[in-house]
Amino acid sequence: MDPRLTNLDGLALRPGRLWHERGWWGRAPLWERVRETALQSPKKAAVLDSGRVISYQSLWGTACKIANAMRAHGLEKRDVVLVQLPNWHEFVALA
């Protein structure tokens, strides 16, 4: 284990095996699940923000625009990006 993690309270108490069994860990990344839902059920509601409903199709499209803009500004695979946004739909698309 990474020595920087040894002092995290409760790390050993986390029920990793249980989380795998319940499907909370080990699933496809979030972006893949959003993309698949956008393809299979494009009009399905993905985000509700102040009464505004955003479909999976719209969420995927916005996420792709953000990714393309970051690439255009020089970000590459494995670059780290710090994000500070409120809990609004823009954050969901960025995530």
Coordinates of C-alpha atoms in Angstrom, one line a residue:
M1 CA 0.0 0.0 0.0
D2 CA 1.1 3.5 -0.7
P3 CA 2.7 4.8 2.5
R4 CA 0.9 8.1 2.1
L5 CA -2.4 6.3 2.6
T6 CA -1.5 4.5 5.8
N7 CA -2.7 7.3 8.1
L8 CA -6.1 7.7 6.6
D9 CA -8.7 7.0 9.3
G10 CA -10.9 4.1 8.6
L11 CA -9.2 3.0 5.3
A12 CA -8.9 -0.6 6.5
L13 CA -12.5 -0.6 7.7
R14 CA -14.0 0.2 4.3
P15 CA -15.9 -2.9 3.1
G16 CA -14.2 -3.2 -0.3
R17 CA -15.3 -6.8 -0.9
L18 CA -19.0 -5.9 -0.1
W19 CA -18.8 -2.9 -2.5
H20 CA -17.6 -5.2 -5.3
E21 CA -20.3 -7.7 -4.6
R22 CA -23.0 -5.0 -4.7
G23 CA -21.6 -3.6 -8.0
W24 CA -20.5 -0.3 -6.5
W25 CA -16.9 -0.9 -7.5
G26 CA -15.6 -2.6 -10.6
R27 CA -18.1 -1.2 -13.0
A28 CA -17.4 0.6 -16.2
P29 CA -16.3 4.2 -15.8
L30 CA -19.0 6.9 -15.5
W31 CA -18.4 8.3 -18.9
E32 CA -18.9 4.9 -20.5
R33 CA -22.2 4.4 -18.7
V34 CA -23.4 7.9 -19.7
R35 CA -22.4 7.3 -23.3
E36 CA -24.2 4.0 -23.4
T37 CA -27.4 5.4 -21.8
A38 CA -27.3 8.3 -24.3
L39 CA -27.2 5.8 -27.1
Q40 CA -29.8 3.5 -25.7
S41 CA -32.2 5.9 -24.1
P42 CA -31.3 9.4 -25.3
K43 CA -34.3 11.2 -23.9
K44 CA -34.0 9.6 -20.4
A45 CA -33.5 12.2 -17.7
A46 CA -30.0 12.4 -16.4
V47 CA -29.9 15.6 -14.3
L48 CA -32.5 17.7 -12.7
D49 CA -31.2 21.2 -11.9
S50 CA -33.6 23.9 -10.6
G51 CA -36.5 22.3 -12.4
R52 CA -34.6 21.9 -15.7
V53 CA -34.3 18.3 -16.9
I54 CA -31.2 17.4 -18.9
S55 CA -31.3 14.2 -21.0
Y56 CA -28.5 11.8 -21.3
Q57 CA -28.2 12.8 -24.9
S58 CA -27.7 16.4 -24.0
L59 CA -25.4 15.6 -21.1
W60 CA -23.2 13.4 -23.4
G61 CA -23.1 16.2 -26.0
T62 CA -22.1 18.8 -23.5
A63 CA -19.4 16.5 -22.0
C64 CA -17.9 15.9 -25.5
K65 CA -17.8 19.7 -26.1
I66 CA -16.0 20.3 -22.8
A67 CA -13.5 17.5 -23.6
N68 CA -12.8 18.9 -27.1
A69 CA -12.3 22.4 -25.6
M70 CA -9.8 21.0 -23.1
R71 CA -7.9 19.2 -25.8
A72 CA -7.9 22.3 -28.0
H73 CA -6.3 24.2 -25.1
G74 CA -3.5 21.6 -24.8
L75 CA -4.7 19.2 -22.2
E76 CA -3.7 15.6 -22.8
K77 CA -4.5 12.2 -21.5
R78 CA -3.4 11.8 -17.8
D79 CA -3.2 15.6 -17.2
V80 CA -4.7 16.6 -14.0
V81 CA -7.5 19.3 -13.9
L82 CA -8.7 21.0 -10.8
V83 CA -12.4 22.0 -11.0
Q84 CA -14.3 24.2 -8.6
L85 CA -17.9 24.6 -9.7
P86 CA -21.1 24.7 -7.7
N87 CA -23.4 21.7 -7.6
W88 CA -25.0 22.5 -10.9
H89 CA -25.5 20.6 -14.2
E90 CA -22.3 22.1 -15.6
F91 CA -20.3 20.2 -13.0
V92 CA -22.0 16.9 -13.9
A93 CA -21.1 17.4 -17.6
L94 CA -17.5 18.2 -16.7
A95 CA -17.2 15.2 -14.4

